[in-house]
Amino acid sequence: MRVAYYVRVSSERQAEKELSIPAQIKAIQQYCTEKGWSIVSEFIEKGKSAKTDDRPEFQKMIALAKRSNRPFDAVIVYKFDRFSRKRDDHVIYKALLNQCGVKVISITDLTLI
């Protein structure tokens, strides 16, 4: 499966903890290697809150997913709260991505959204 990953931190303090961007990427890469999935795109959001969808890399990812020739079949996140913290955005973007045939997979929450 071709996958893109989306990683995000909302603050410098968070970037220094276990949810640092390098830590998220390393865990996602390991997970994808174990599954035999090919990482074809990366979206890295530094210092952006997930309480809004006004995030440049997030919007770039959504735009690519909507294309008929999208380069990936799934979006991998470390935790679902990296994708969105706002319930409405979760529902809207889940439905949109599902319509596009793109799964959203968390490597720690172990379920699809």
Short mmCIF file of C-alpha atoms in Angstrom, two decimals:
data_model
loop_
_atom_site.label_atom_id
_atom_site.label_comp_id
_atom_site.label_asym_id
_atom_site.label_seq_id
_atom_site.Cartn_x
_atom_site.Cartn_y
_atom_site.Cartn_z
CA MET A 1 0.00 0.00 0.00
CA ARG A 2 1.19 3.51 -0.79
CA VAL A 3 0.99 5.75 2.26
CA ALA A 4 1.54 9.33 3.31
CA TYR A 5 2.29 10.30 6.86
CA TYR A 6 1.13 13.37 8.69
CA VAL A 7 3.05 14.48 11.78
CA ARG A 8 2.41 17.54 13.89
CA VAL A 9 3.42 19.31 17.07
CA SER A 10 1.60 22.33 18.39
CA SER A 11 4.34 23.77 20.60
CA GLU A 12 8.06 23.78 21.30
CA ARG A 13 7.41 22.08 24.64
CA GLN A 14 5.60 19.26 22.89
CA ALA A 15 8.38 18.99 20.33
CA GLU A 16 10.80 18.20 23.15
CA LYS A 17 8.66 15.37 24.56
CA GLU A 18 7.89 11.90 23.22
CA LEU A 19 5.67 13.40 20.53
CA SER A 20 8.53 15.18 18.81
CA ILE A 21 8.41 15.18 15.03
CA PRO A 22 11.48 12.92 14.72
CA ALA A 23 9.97 10.46 17.23
CA GLN A 24 6.66 10.36 15.34
CA ILE A 25 8.42 9.86 12.00
CA LYS A 26 10.65 7.09 13.36
CA ALA A 27 7.69 5.20 14.84
CA ILE A 28 5.64 5.60 11.65
CA GLN A 29 8.54 4.48 9.44
CA GLN A 30 9.06 1.38 11.59
CA TYR A 31 5.34 0.57 11.52
CA CYS A 32 5.18 0.93 7.73
CA THR A 33 8.29 -1.21 7.25
CA GLU A 34 6.74 -3.96 9.39
CA LYS A 35 3.55 -3.81 7.29
CA GLY A 36 5.45 -3.69 3.99
CA TRP A 37 3.90 -0.34 3.10
CA SER A 38 5.65 2.21 0.91
CA ILE A 39 5.88 5.80 2.21
CA VAL A 40 5.39 8.06 -0.81
CA SER A 41 4.52 11.42 0.79
CA GLU A 42 5.18 13.25 4.03
CA PHE A 43 3.40 16.17 5.60
CA ILE A 44 5.13 17.82 8.56
CA GLU A 45 3.35 20.51 10.56
CA LYS A 46 5.44 22.41 13.11
CA GLY A 47 3.80 24.56 15.75
CA LYS A 48 0.21 24.21 14.53
CA SER A 49 -2.78 23.40 16.71
CA ALA A 50 -5.18 20.68 15.56
CA LYS A 51 -8.12 22.64 16.97
CA THR A 52 -8.52 24.11 13.49
CA ASP A 53 -8.10 22.80 9.96
CA ASP A 54 -6.19 25.96 9.03
CA ARG A 55 -2.90 24.08 8.74
CA PRO A 56 -0.92 24.38 5.47
CA GLU A 57 0.46 20.84 5.36
CA PHE A 58 -2.89 19.35 6.39
CA GLN A 59 -4.67 21.21 3.61
CA LYS A 60 -1.99 20.21 1.10
CA MET A 61 -2.50 16.56 2.13
CA ILE A 62 -6.29 16.83 1.74
CA ALA A 63 -5.94 18.47 -1.69
CA LEU A 64 -3.67 15.66 -2.91
CA ALA A 65 -6.05 13.01 -1.54
CA LYS A 66 -8.91 14.57 -3.55
CA ARG A 67 -7.05 14.25 -6.85
CA SER A 68 -8.04 11.41 -9.16
CA ASN A 69 -4.37 10.48 -9.48
CA ARG A 70 -3.65 10.75 -5.75
CA PRO A 71 -0.22 9.38 -4.86
CA PHE A 72 -1.32 7.53 -1.68
CA ASP A 73 -4.00 5.13 -0.44
CA ALA A 74 -3.77 5.90 3.28
CA VAL A 75 -2.66 8.61 5.69
CA ILE A 76 -0.68 7.36 8.68
CA VAL A 77 -0.59 9.34 11.94
CA TYR A 78 1.11 8.61 15.23
CA LYS A 79 -2.08 9.37 17.21
CA PHE A 80 -5.48 10.55 16.03
CA ASP A 81 -5.03 13.81 17.93
CA ARG A 82 -2.20 14.60 15.52
CA PHE A 83 -4.82 14.52 12.73
CA SER A 84 -7.45 16.64 14.47
CA ARG A 85 -8.59 17.61 17.95
CA LYS A 86 -11.92 19.04 16.82
CA ARG A 87 -14.70 16.45 16.52
CA ASP A 88 -16.42 18.23 13.60
CA ASP A 89 -13.18 18.28 11.62
CA HIS A 90 -12.65 14.57 12.38
CA VAL A 91 -16.06 13.73 10.96
CA ILE A 92 -15.81 16.02 7.92
CA TYR A 93 -12.31 14.98 6.89
CA LYS A 94 -12.94 11.30 7.63
CA ALA A 95 -15.94 11.37 5.29
CA LEU A 96 -14.02 13.30 2.65
CA LEU A 97 -11.04 10.96 2.73
CA ASN A 98 -13.29 7.89 2.72
CA GLN A 99 -15.03 9.22 -0.41
CA CYS A 100 -11.60 9.56 -2.00
CA GLY A 101 -10.71 5.98 -1.05
CA VAL A 102 -8.08 7.07 1.48
CA LYS A 103 -7.87 5.43 4.92
CA VAL A 104 -6.62 7.23 8.02
CA ILE A 105 -4.60 4.95 10.28
CA SER A 106 -3.15 5.65 13.71
CA ILE A 107 -0.19 3.53 14.71
CA THR A 108 -0.97 3.87 18.41
CA ASP A 109 -4.77 4.00 18.58
CA LEU A 110 -5.03 0.78 16.50
CA THR A 111 -8.29 1.64 14.75
CA LEU A 112 -9.31 3.47 11.60
CA ILE A 113 -11.16 6.76 11.69
#
